[in-house]
Structure formats: C-alpha cells, structure tokens
Amino acid sequence: MAATTTYSSSSSLFINNHLQLKKPISKFSPNPHFIIKASSFEAPPTTQSPTTTTIKSGGKNIRDNAHLHKTTHTHHLSAKYVPFNPTNTATNESYSLDEVVYRSQSGGLLDVEHDLDALKHYDGKYWKTLFDSRVGKTTWPYGSGVWSKKEWVLPEIDSDDIVSAFEGNSNLFWAERFGKEFLQMNDLWVKHCGNSHTGSFKDLGMTVLVSQVNRLRRIGKPLFGVGCASTGDTSAALSAYCASAGIPSIVFLPADRISLAQLVQPIANGAFVLSLDTDFDGCMQLIREVTAELPIYLANSLNSLRLEGQKTAAIEILQQFDWEVPDWVIVPGGNLGNIYAFYKGFKMCQELGLVDRIPRLVCAQAANANPLYLHYKSGWKDFKPVKANTTFASAIQIGDPVSIDRAVYALQQSNGIVEEATEEELMDACAQADSTGMFVCPHTGVALTALFKLRNKGIIGKTDRTVVVSTAHGLKFTQSKIDYHSNKIKDMACRLANPPTSVKADFGSVMDVLKNYLLSKAH
C-alpha cells in the first residue's frame, strides 16, 4: 500500500484556528503518495456564497435552480485516479477522486480514468446533442464551457460544490487575412483560450480543481488552502477561483520573471504570494515539498484534475466545427500538461463515437526552454531536462516539465511533431499576427512560428484545416510589445516594429507626413 501521512496533536503540526508550528518541520523526503486522514483535523467551514443573479423561476438564483435542471442518467457515471500507464500494463491500483493523492505507488503520474463502458451506453449523437443544447445558456453549471461536459469531467460532483466563472466557450477565430497573406492558407483558425475569466486557458483546469477542493472541504477533508508554483497564469487562475469559493490560496512565483499584469492578479485576488529567488523549476520543487508537510492542496499540473478541464477545449473545437475534425492542432508547451489534455479530449470523442479520427498534434516550444524539442529530435531517447533561459514566452520557460511522459505519449499516439521558436521568431510572429487584427501573447507567437516552419517544409498543406491554440491574452504581455515596437530589445532587429511618428503640431507638417504615408501604401 502507498505511504500515507497523518497529522495528529502529537505530530509537528497543531491547528487551533490558526496553523502553528510546534517544532521545526522535518527535512522533506518525497512521498509518492500523500493522503491526509480526515480524522486528524476538522476542516474549516466553506465560505462560498451562492451567485445572487436571479431568474424568473420563483425568485431562485441559478445555483438553487440547478436542482430543477439536473441531467440524470440510468447508468451510473464515475471516474477515478489510476496510474498514468502508456504501456497498458495490468494494474489494480486506483484511488477515489476524494483522496488527496498526486503520485502512484511507484512515484509516477496519475490520470483520471472515466468509466467508458458506462459512457458508451449513450451513443455519439446523444452526447453531441446534449453538449450542443447547453451552449450559450445560463443554466448552472452548464453555461460553462467546461461544465457543459460535466459527465466527462467530474461526473459525480454535486452542482452546489462547483466553483465556476462560466469559463470556456472561447472564440474560435478565423484568421483569414493572416492565413492568406503570410501562409497562403484559407482554413486557418486561432482558438483564443485567453479570452477567459483571468485571461488564460488555465481557468479551464482550475475550475475543476477548486471545485473538487470545495467538495473535499465540505465532506471534512483537512485542507486549509490550495497552493501552486507559477510563471504567472496558473497563479492568476488559482487565486481567482479560490477567492470566489472563499478558500485561501498560496502562490510561489519566481522573482522578477513574470509580467506585472500577471503578478497583480493573485495579489488583487487576495492570494498569499511568495516571491522566490529561483526559476519555475525551483518553485515547483519547493511547493511539492511544502504540500507534503502542510495541509495545502497542490494545484500544479502534476495534479491530473486540471487536465480534465483543459481537455474540454479540444471537445469545444470539435463542437465549433460542427463535430468535424481539423487536420492539425498546434499547442504551445512548457510544463506539457496541455498537449496531453488536448489529446485526451480528442481521443474521448473518438472512443465515444462523436468523431471517427483525431487531428495531428504539434507541440511548440521556445528555443530557450526546449527539452521536449530536443527529446523529439533525438528520436525520443533518454529525456534530459535543460536549464531554461529567459524567454518572452515566460509561461513556458520550464526546463524540467512535470508532464513529459504524458506529452510524449500524446504526440506518439497522434503522429505528432515538436517544433521550436527563437526569441526573434516568436516576436516577429506576434507582430505579424497583430498586424492582421489579433493581439496575441508570446506563447501564441511560439505556436505561430511552428506553423510557419511546418508550412514552409510542406508538412502542413495550404488547404489543411489548422487550429493554433492561443493560451493567454496579449494584454498580459504588453511590455514585450512596447519593447518590440520601440526597437528596445537587445540583439533583435524588430523588423516589423511600428513606432509612432513624431510630428510638429501644425497643419502643414501633418499634411506632409500623411501624404508620404498614403503614397507608401499606394505602391
């Protein structure tokens, strides 16, 4: 049986309204399987308040009214943790989703496994009709792009425990001018996952994780907060959803390595923020040590719950194409959970009869943090972490990704490809995209660079339906755009910079400048 950790009055911790250390915490020794017994502590009451928006039905709010719209199934739907097992080796190891566990007995990753046999009692047409019927509604919780697929995410959670900002349902943008002008493509799309509650795709996973924590606290699990290491976007999502539920959030950030827009979000949402003199990998190591000693729930993508929410973006893409499968989907990759989440979403749709194939996946990495790319180029031999160097795509500045095994499996199963982007390439790609009406983050610039390279090699054809996943909103990264268009980036040509033109405030000077501008556009 896996090792467990139990807290009691005789242990190094004692909780009496406030958490107090009676003696120094022992040096961390990694526990592959960490469970806190409910008998040790009494969890504080959940302080989440129901949404106050009312609807016509008897003056009830949408959370109260959810009980009138609950979808029932004659076959019980369920999910559980199992070891991530790409070789399908026989194992009986599994855990309830109500256990606090992050690793298997062997120390490997876990995965959330759904009862596909139960789901298959309903055909693909049933699921498509059900999911489509929920789009654009305010019915709790199905108005969310994540919880509209509740049966495929956390089928057993009560709607009262769900913490949602109606995330998801993000724009699938036809990049008409960008595709035609720069790539000679007429079927190029950008999935703007950054058009979300906190400005990144991380909302999709965090609504699931925080909802499950909300449930665990309600049933008496001794969880006093949720913690994460972050390069920015994870902390923003965690702090917002925890604030909505009244759950304390603790954030470990690498000092001076994220944008101010990213830093201010957890601060504004009341998170306890620790700015640490290390990189993301150092923050990740520390949060894993801390959550093994304290009753703080780990929220990083090591936790497979988040991937259940993130996989709904793949299902949503199919839904937005009226259940037609694109040829390619390109995803930026750092800690590498997202590429697996997209694979899992597409694969579930295939297994349950909604579609007959899955798209080819591309994972795009910054050249300054490219361990997966190097692993791919070696023929998947002997993965080696790298020391991540500074990149404008700061959210994927990760040299030792937690989900490396998941990513490799997803790419191998989808006949996938890995590409990389230099700093100049990704910033030029952002400038090109922005010049056609978008306003993309640097991580999207990495994915667009991968598209340019694969298009130039003839791997992606001009008529291939291709989706580029934009993972965050460009407004989080305005400083990089300011520096680019001001030609202030060292050792970068900034060849597409568009700085403002200084003109004297008189009619003649303005007319001269405008005439020259109009003449330049006429040729």
Coordinates of C-alpha atoms in Angstrom, one line a residue:
M1 CA 0.0 0.0 0.0
A2 CA 1.3 3.5 -0.7
A3 CA 2.8 5.6 2.0
T4 CA 0.4 7.9 3.9
T5 CA 1.0 11.0 6.0
T6 CA -1.3 11.5 9.1
Y7 CA -1.4 14.7 11.2
S8 CA -2.4 14.5 14.8
S9 CA -1.9 16.5 18.0
S10 CA 1.4 14.7 18.6
S11 CA 2.8 15.5 15.1
S12 CA 4.8 18.5 14.1
L13 CA 1.6 20.4 13.4
F14 CA -1.2 21.6 15.5
I15 CA -4.2 23.6 14.3
N16 CA -6.3 25.6 16.6
N17 CA -8.0 28.3 14.5
H18 CA -4.5 29.2 13.2
L19 CA -1.8 26.9 11.9
Q20 CA 1.1 26.8 14.3
L21 CA 4.5 25.0 14.1
K22 CA 5.3 23.4 17.4
K23 CA 8.8 22.4 16.2
P24 CA 10.7 22.7 13.0
I25 CA 9.3 20.7 10.1
S26 CA 11.5 17.7 9.3
K27 CA 13.5 17.7 6.1
F28 CA 11.3 16.7 3.2
S29 CA 11.6 13.2 1.9
P30 CA 9.5 12.7 -1.2
N31 CA 6.2 10.8 -0.7
P32 CA 5.0 9.4 -3.9
H33 CA 1.5 9.0 -2.4
F34 CA 0.3 11.6 0.0
I35 CA -3.0 11.2 1.9
I36 CA -4.3 13.2 4.9
K37 CA -6.7 11.3 7.1
A38 CA -9.9 13.2 7.7
S39 CA -9.9 12.2 11.4
S40 CA -6.8 14.3 12.1
F41 CA -8.3 17.7 11.6
E42 CA -11.7 19.3 11.3
A43 CA -11.7 21.4 8.1
P44 CA -12.9 25.0 8.4
P45 CA -16.3 25.8 7.0
T46 CA -16.6 26.7 3.3
T47 CA -17.4 30.3 2.9
Q48 CA -18.6 30.3 -0.7
S49 CA -21.7 32.4 -1.3
P50 CA -24.1 31.4 -4.0
T51 CA -24.4 33.6 -7.0
T52 CA -27.1 36.3 -6.4
T53 CA -28.2 36.6 -10.0
T54 CA -31.9 35.7 -10.0
I55 CA -34.1 34.1 -12.7
K56 CA -37.8 34.0 -13.2
S57 CA -38.4 30.6 -11.6
G58 CA -39.8 31.6 -8.2
G59 CA -37.1 34.1 -7.5
K60 CA -34.4 31.5 -7.0
N61 CA -30.8 32.1 -8.1
I62 CA -29.2 30.0 -10.8
R63 CA -27.4 27.7 -8.3
D64 CA -30.7 27.0 -6.5
N65 CA -32.4 26.5 -9.8
A66 CA -29.8 23.9 -10.9
H67 CA -31.7 21.2 -9.0
L68 CA -34.6 21.7 -11.4
H69 CA -32.4 21.1 -14.4
K70 CA -30.2 18.2 -13.3
T71 CA -29.5 15.8 -16.1
T72 CA -29.9 12.2 -14.9
H73 CA -28.6 9.0 -16.5
T74 CA -29.8 5.5 -16.0
H75 CA -26.3 4.2 -16.0
H76 CA -24.0 5.4 -13.2
L77 CA -21.1 7.6 -14.5
S78 CA -17.9 7.7 -12.5
A79 CA -14.2 8.5 -12.6
K80 CA -11.2 7.6 -10.5
Y81 CA -7.4 8.1 -10.3
V82 CA -5.2 5.5 -11.9
P83 CA -1.5 5.4 -12.6
F84 CA -0.7 7.1 -15.9
N85 CA 0.1 3.9 -17.9
P86 CA 1.0 4.4 -21.6
T87 CA 2.1 0.8 -21.9
N88 CA -1.3 -0.5 -20.6
T89 CA 0.5 -2.7 -18.1
A90 CA -2.1 -4.6 -15.9
T91 CA -2.6 -2.9 -12.5
N92 CA -5.3 -2.9 -9.9
E93 CA -4.1 0.4 -8.4
S94 CA -6.7 3.1 -8.3
Y95 CA -7.9 5.9 -5.9
S96 CA -11.1 7.7 -5.4
L97 CA -11.2 11.3 -6.5
D98 CA -12.0 12.2 -2.9
E99 CA -8.5 11.1 -1.9
V100 CA -5.6 13.7 -1.7
V101 CA -3.1 11.9 -3.9
Y102 CA -0.8 13.2 -6.6
R103 CA 1.5 10.2 -7.4
S104 CA 1.1 6.5 -7.9
Q105 CA 2.8 4.0 -5.6
S106 CA 5.8 3.8 -7.9
G107 CA 6.1 7.6 -7.9
G108 CA 4.7 8.1 -11.4
L109 CA 2.0 10.4 -12.6
L110 CA -1.7 9.7 -12.2
D111 CA -4.5 10.1 -14.7
V112 CA -8.3 10.5 -14.3
E113 CA -10.0 7.5 -15.8
H114 CA -13.6 7.6 -16.7
D115 CA -15.9 4.6 -16.9
L116 CA -16.1 4.4 -20.7
D117 CA -18.4 1.4 -20.6
A118 CA -21.0 3.4 -18.8
L119 CA -20.5 6.4 -21.1
K120 CA -20.8 4.1 -24.1
H121 CA -24.4 3.2 -23.1
Y122 CA -25.2 6.6 -24.8
D123 CA -24.1 7.0 -28.4
G124 CA -22.2 9.8 -30.0
K125 CA -25.3 11.5 -31.3
Y126 CA -26.7 11.7 -27.7
W127 CA -23.5 13.4 -26.4
K128 CA -23.3 15.8 -29.3
T129 CA -27.0 16.8 -28.8
L130 CA -26.6 17.1 -25.0
F131 CA -23.4 19.3 -25.2
D132 CA -24.8 21.5 -28.0
S133 CA -28.0 22.1 -26.0
R134 CA -26.1 23.7 -23.2
V135 CA -24.1 26.2 -25.2
G136 CA -24.9 29.9 -24.5
K137 CA -27.2 29.1 -21.6
T138 CA -27.1 30.5 -18.0
T139 CA -28.3 27.2 -16.5
W140 CA -25.9 26.4 -13.6
P141 CA -23.3 25.0 -14.1
Y142 CA -23.8 24.1 -17.8
G143 CA -23.3 27.6 -19.1
S144 CA -19.6 27.0 -18.6
G145 CA -17.7 25.5 -21.5
V146 CA -16.1 23.1 -19.0
W147 CA -19.2 22.1 -17.0
S148 CA -21.3 21.7 -20.1
K149 CA -19.3 18.5 -20.4
K150 CA -19.7 17.7 -16.7
E151 CA -20.4 14.0 -17.3
W152 CA -16.9 13.7 -19.0
V153 CA -15.1 15.9 -16.3
L154 CA -16.3 15.2 -12.8
P155 CA -19.5 13.2 -13.2
E156 CA -20.2 12.6 -9.5
I157 CA -19.6 16.1 -8.2
D158 CA -22.7 18.0 -6.9
S159 CA -23.5 21.2 -8.7
D160 CA -23.5 23.0 -5.3
D161 CA -19.8 22.3 -5.0
I162 CA -18.8 23.7 -8.4
V163 CA -16.9 26.9 -8.5
S164 CA -17.3 28.4 -12.0
A165 CA -17.0 31.8 -13.8
F166 CA -18.7 30.3 -16.9
E167 CA -15.2 29.9 -18.3
G168 CA -14.6 28.3 -21.7
N169 CA -16.8 28.9 -24.8
S170 CA -13.9 30.9 -26.2
N171 CA -13.7 32.4 -29.6
L172 CA -12.5 30.2 -32.5
F173 CA -11.2 32.9 -34.7
W174 CA -10.9 32.5 -38.5
A175 CA -7.5 34.1 -39.2
E176 CA -8.5 34.9 -42.7
R177 CA -6.1 37.7 -43.6
F178 CA -3.2 36.3 -41.6
G179 CA -3.6 32.9 -43.2
K180 CA -3.9 34.2 -46.8
E181 CA -1.2 36.9 -46.6
F182 CA 1.5 35.1 -44.7
L183 CA 0.9 31.4 -45.2
Q184 CA -1.3 31.1 -48.3
M185 CA -3.8 29.2 -46.2
N186 CA -7.6 29.6 -46.3
D187 CA -8.6 27.4 -43.4
L188 CA -6.5 28.7 -40.5
W189 CA -8.1 29.2 -37.1
V190 CA -6.9 30.6 -33.7
K191 CA -8.6 29.2 -30.6
H192 CA -8.5 32.2 -28.2
C193 CA -8.4 30.4 -24.9
G194 CA -7.0 33.6 -23.4
N195 CA -10.5 35.2 -23.8
S196 CA -11.4 33.8 -20.4
H197 CA -12.1 34.9 -16.8
T198 CA -8.4 35.5 -15.8
G199 CA -7.0 35.8 -19.3
S200 CA -5.6 32.4 -19.9
F201 CA -6.5 28.7 -20.6
K202 CA -5.6 27.9 -17.0
D203 CA -9.2 28.8 -16.0
L204 CA -10.4 25.6 -17.7
G205 CA -8.4 23.4 -15.3
M206 CA -8.7 25.5 -12.2
T207 CA -12.5 25.5 -12.1
V208 CA -12.3 21.7 -11.9
L209 CA -9.5 21.5 -9.3
V210 CA -11.0 24.2 -7.0
S211 CA -14.5 22.7 -7.3
Q212 CA -13.1 19.3 -6.1
V213 CA -11.3 21.0 -3.3
N214 CA -14.5 22.8 -2.4
R215 CA -16.2 19.3 -2.2
L216 CA -13.3 17.8 -0.2
R217 CA -13.6 20.6 2.4
R218 CA -17.3 20.1 2.6
I219 CA -17.0 16.4 3.3
G220 CA -14.4 17.1 6.1
K221 CA -11.0 16.7 4.4
P222 CA -8.4 18.7 6.3
L223 CA -7.5 21.1 3.5
F224 CA -6.8 24.6 4.7
G225 CA -5.7 26.1 1.4
V226 CA -4.5 25.5 -2.2
G227 CA -1.0 26.2 -3.4
C228 CA 0.9 26.4 -6.7
A229 CA 4.2 27.3 -8.3
S230 CA 3.6 29.5 -11.2
T231 CA 5.1 31.5 -14.1
G232 CA 2.1 33.7 -13.9
D233 CA -1.1 32.4 -15.4
T234 CA -1.6 29.4 -13.0
S235 CA -1.5 31.7 -10.0
A236 CA -4.0 34.1 -11.6
A237 CA -6.5 31.3 -12.2
L238 CA -5.9 29.7 -8.8
S239 CA -6.3 32.9 -6.8
A240 CA -9.4 34.0 -8.6
Y241 CA -11.3 30.7 -8.2
C242 CA -10.2 30.3 -4.6
A243 CA -11.3 33.8 -3.9
S244 CA -14.7 33.0 -5.4
A245 CA -15.0 30.0 -3.1
G246 CA -13.5 31.6 0.0
I247 CA -10.6 29.2 0.1
P248 CA -7.1 30.5 0.9
S249 CA -4.6 30.4 -1.9
I250 CA -0.8 30.3 -1.7
V251 CA 1.4 31.2 -4.7
F252 CA 5.1 30.6 -5.2
L253 CA 6.4 32.9 -8.0
P254 CA 9.9 33.2 -9.5
A255 CA 11.1 36.7 -8.6
D256 CA 11.4 39.2 -11.5
R257 CA 10.4 36.6 -14.1
I258 CA 6.8 37.3 -14.8
S259 CA 4.9 40.4 -16.2
L260 CA 3.4 42.9 -13.8
A261 CA 0.0 42.2 -15.3
Q262 CA 0.4 38.5 -14.2
L263 CA 1.8 39.4 -10.8
V264 CA -1.0 41.8 -9.9
Q265 CA -3.8 39.2 -10.5
P266 CA -3.0 36.9 -7.5
I267 CA -2.3 39.9 -5.3
A268 CA -5.6 41.6 -6.2
N269 CA -7.5 38.3 -5.5
G270 CA -6.0 38.1 -2.0
A271 CA -3.5 35.2 -2.5
F272 CA -0.6 34.8 -0.2
V273 CA 2.3 35.4 -2.7
L274 CA 5.8 34.3 -2.0
S275 CA 8.4 35.8 -4.5
L276 CA 11.3 33.4 -4.6
D277 CA 14.8 33.9 -5.9
T278 CA 14.7 30.9 -8.2
D279 CA 13.1 29.8 -11.5
F280 CA 9.9 28.0 -12.1
D281 CA 11.5 24.6 -11.6
G282 CA 12.9 25.7 -8.2
C283 CA 9.4 27.0 -7.2
M284 CA 7.9 23.7 -8.3
Q285 CA 10.3 21.7 -6.1
L286 CA 9.5 23.9 -3.1
I287 CA 5.8 23.7 -3.4
R288 CA 5.9 19.9 -3.7
E289 CA 8.0 19.8 -0.5
V290 CA 5.6 22.1 1.3
T291 CA 2.4 20.3 0.3
A292 CA 3.9 17.1 1.5
E293 CA 4.2 18.7 5.0
L294 CA 1.3 21.0 5.3
P295 CA -2.5 20.6 4.6
I296 CA -2.2 22.6 1.4
Y297 CA -3.6 21.1 -1.8
L298 CA -1.2 21.0 -4.7
A299 CA -2.7 22.8 -7.8
N300 CA 0.0 22.4 -10.4
S301 CA -0.5 20.2 -13.4
L302 CA 1.2 17.3 -11.6
N303 CA -2.4 17.2 -10.3
S304 CA -4.4 15.4 -13.1
L305 CA -7.7 17.1 -12.2
R306 CA -6.7 20.2 -14.1
L307 CA -6.2 18.3 -17.3
E308 CA -9.9 17.2 -17.1
G309 CA -10.9 20.8 -17.5
Q310 CA -8.3 21.6 -20.1
K311 CA -9.3 18.7 -22.3
T312 CA -12.7 20.4 -22.8
A313 CA -11.0 23.0 -25.1
A314 CA -10.4 20.1 -27.6
I315 CA -14.0 19.0 -27.4
E316 CA -15.1 22.6 -27.8
I317 CA -13.1 22.9 -31.0
L318 CA -14.9 19.9 -32.5
Q319 CA -18.2 21.4 -31.4
Q320 CA -17.4 24.7 -33.0
F321 CA -16.6 22.9 -36.3
D322 CA -20.0 21.1 -36.1
W323 CA -18.1 18.0 -35.0
E324 CA -15.8 18.0 -37.9
V325 CA -12.1 17.1 -37.1
P326 CA -9.4 19.6 -38.0
D327 CA -6.2 18.3 -39.7
W328 CA -3.8 20.0 -37.3
V329 CA -3.9 21.5 -33.8
I330 CA -0.8 23.4 -32.6
V331 CA -0.3 23.9 -28.8
P332 CA 2.5 25.9 -27.0
G333 CA 4.2 23.7 -24.5
G334 CA 6.0 24.3 -21.2
N335 CA 5.1 22.0 -18.3
L336 CA 3.4 19.9 -21.1
G337 CA 0.1 19.0 -19.4
N338 CA -1.9 20.9 -22.1
I339 CA -0.7 18.9 -25.1
Y340 CA -1.9 15.7 -23.3
A341 CA -5.1 17.3 -22.3
F342 CA -5.9 18.2 -25.9
Y343 CA -5.1 14.6 -26.9
K344 CA -7.3 13.2 -24.2
G345 CA -10.2 15.4 -25.2
F346 CA -10.0 14.4 -28.9
K347 CA -9.4 10.7 -28.0
M348 CA -12.5 10.6 -25.8
C349 CA -14.6 12.0 -28.6
Q350 CA -13.3 9.3 -30.9
E351 CA -13.7 6.5 -28.4
L352 CA -17.3 7.5 -27.6
G353 CA -18.4 7.8 -31.3
L354 CA -18.6 11.6 -31.7
V355 CA -15.9 11.6 -34.4
D356 CA -14.0 9.0 -36.3
R357 CA -10.4 10.3 -36.0
I358 CA -8.2 12.7 -34.1
P359 CA -6.1 15.6 -35.5
R360 CA -2.3 15.5 -35.7
L361 CA -0.9 17.5 -32.7
V362 CA 2.1 19.8 -32.8
C363 CA 3.8 21.0 -29.6
A364 CA 5.6 24.3 -29.9
Q365 CA 8.4 25.2 -27.5
A366 CA 10.6 28.3 -27.0
A367 CA 14.2 27.5 -28.1
N368 CA 15.3 28.9 -24.8
A369 CA 13.3 26.3 -22.9
N370 CA 13.1 23.3 -25.3
P371 CA 13.6 19.9 -23.5
L372 CA 10.7 18.3 -25.4
Y373 CA 12.0 19.5 -28.7
L374 CA 15.5 18.1 -28.0
H375 CA 13.9 14.8 -26.9
Y376 CA 11.9 14.6 -30.1
K377 CA 14.9 15.4 -32.3
S378 CA 16.8 12.6 -30.5
G379 CA 14.1 10.0 -31.5
W380 CA 12.6 10.0 -28.0
K381 CA 15.8 8.7 -26.5
D382 CA 16.9 9.4 -22.9
F383 CA 15.0 12.6 -21.9
K384 CA 17.2 15.2 -20.3
P385 CA 16.0 18.3 -18.5
V386 CA 17.6 21.6 -19.5
K387 CA 18.3 24.9 -17.7
A388 CA 15.6 27.2 -19.1
N389 CA 16.8 30.5 -20.3
T390 CA 14.8 33.7 -20.3
T391 CA 12.1 33.9 -22.9
F392 CA 9.4 36.4 -23.7
A393 CA 7.1 33.3 -23.6
S394 CA 7.6 33.3 -19.8
A395 CA 4.7 30.9 -19.0
I396 CA 6.5 28.1 -20.9
Q397 CA 10.0 28.9 -19.5
I398 CA 10.3 25.4 -18.0
G399 CA 13.3 23.1 -18.3
D400 CA 12.1 20.1 -16.4
P401 CA 8.4 19.6 -17.3
V402 CA 6.3 17.5 -15.0
S403 CA 4.2 16.1 -17.8
I404 CA 7.0 14.9 -20.1
D405 CA 5.7 11.3 -20.2
R406 CA 2.1 12.5 -20.9
A407 CA 3.3 14.8 -23.7
V408 CA 5.4 12.1 -25.4
Y409 CA 2.5 9.6 -25.3
A410 CA 0.1 12.2 -26.8
L411 CA 2.5 13.0 -29.6
Q412 CA 3.3 9.4 -30.4
Q413 CA -0.4 8.5 -30.4
S414 CA -1.4 11.4 -32.7
N415 CA 1.6 11.1 -35.1
G416 CA 2.6 14.5 -33.7
I417 CA 5.5 16.9 -34.2
V418 CA 7.5 19.2 -31.9
E419 CA 8.9 22.5 -33.2
E420 CA 10.7 25.4 -31.6
A421 CA 10.9 29.2 -31.9
T422 CA 13.7 31.6 -31.2
E423 CA 13.0 34.8 -29.4
E424 CA 13.2 36.8 -32.6
E425 CA 11.0 34.4 -34.5
L426 CA 8.3 34.4 -31.9
M427 CA 8.2 38.2 -31.5
D428 CA 8.1 38.6 -35.3
A429 CA 5.2 36.1 -35.5
C430 CA 3.3 38.1 -32.8
A431 CA 3.9 41.3 -34.8
Q432 CA 2.6 39.7 -38.0
A433 CA -0.5 38.3 -36.2
D434 CA -1.2 41.7 -34.6
S435 CA -0.9 43.5 -37.9
T436 CA -3.9 41.5 -39.1
G437 CA -6.2 42.3 -36.2
M438 CA -5.1 39.9 -33.5
F439 CA -3.3 40.8 -30.2
V440 CA -1.6 37.6 -29.2
C441 CA 0.7 36.6 -26.3
P442 CA 4.3 35.5 -26.9
H443 CA 3.3 31.9 -26.4
T444 CA 0.9 32.1 -29.3
G445 CA 3.9 33.6 -31.2
V446 CA 5.8 30.3 -30.5
A447 CA 2.9 28.3 -31.9
L448 CA 2.6 30.5 -35.0
T449 CA 6.3 30.1 -35.6
A450 CA 5.9 26.4 -35.6
L451 CA 3.1 26.8 -38.1
F452 CA 5.4 28.9 -40.4
K453 CA 8.1 26.3 -40.2
L454 CA 5.8 23.3 -40.9
R455 CA 4.1 25.2 -43.7
N456 CA 7.5 26.2 -45.3
K457 CA 8.5 22.5 -45.2
G458 CA 5.3 21.5 -46.9
I459 CA 4.2 19.3 -43.9
I460 CA 1.1 21.4 -43.4
G461 CA -0.7 22.0 -46.6
K462 CA -2.3 25.2 -47.8
T463 CA -5.8 23.7 -47.6
D464 CA -5.3 21.8 -44.3
R465 CA -7.7 22.9 -41.6
T466 CA -5.3 24.1 -38.9
V467 CA -6.0 25.4 -35.4
V468 CA -3.4 27.4 -33.4
V469 CA -4.2 27.4 -29.7
S470 CA -3.7 30.9 -28.1
T471 CA -3.2 30.2 -24.5
A472 CA -3.3 33.7 -22.9
H473 CA -4.5 37.2 -23.7
G474 CA -2.0 39.6 -25.2
L475 CA -2.9 42.3 -22.7
K476 CA -0.9 40.4 -20.1
F477 CA 2.3 40.9 -22.1
T478 CA 2.1 44.5 -23.3
Q479 CA 5.6 45.3 -22.2
S480 CA 7.1 42.9 -24.6
K481 CA 5.1 44.5 -27.4
I482 CA 6.1 48.0 -26.3
D483 CA 9.8 47.0 -26.3
Y484 CA 9.5 45.4 -29.7
H485 CA 7.8 48.3 -31.4
S486 CA 10.2 50.7 -29.7
N487 CA 13.2 48.8 -31.0
K488 CA 14.5 48.3 -27.5
I489 CA 15.1 44.6 -27.4
K490 CA 18.8 43.9 -27.4
D491 CA 20.2 41.9 -30.3
M492 CA 16.9 41.8 -32.1
A493 CA 16.2 43.5 -35.4
C494 CA 12.5 44.1 -34.6
R495 CA 12.0 44.2 -38.3
L496 CA 8.2 44.7 -38.1
A497 CA 8.3 47.4 -35.4
N498 CA 5.7 50.1 -35.9
P499 CA 6.7 53.0 -33.6
P500 CA 4.7 56.3 -33.5
T501 CA 5.9 59.1 -35.8
S502 CA 6.7 62.4 -34.1
V503 CA 5.2 65.4 -36.0
K504 CA 5.1 69.1 -35.2
A505 CA 1.6 70.2 -34.2
D506 CA 0.9 72.3 -37.3
F507 CA -1.3 71.7 -40.4
G508 CA 1.5 71.7 -43.0
S509 CA 3.7 69.2 -41.1
V510 CA 0.8 66.8 -40.5
M511 CA -0.3 67.0 -44.2
D512 CA 3.3 66.3 -45.4
V513 CA 3.6 63.3 -43.2
L514 CA 0.1 61.9 -44.2
K515 CA 0.8 62.4 -47.9
N516 CA 4.0 60.4 -47.7
Y517 CA 2.2 57.7 -45.7
L518 CA -0.6 57.5 -48.2
L519 CA 1.8 57.3 -51.1
S520 CA 3.7 54.5 -49.4
K521 CA 0.5 52.5 -49.0
A522 CA -0.5 53.1 -52.7
H523 CA 2.5 51.1 -54.0

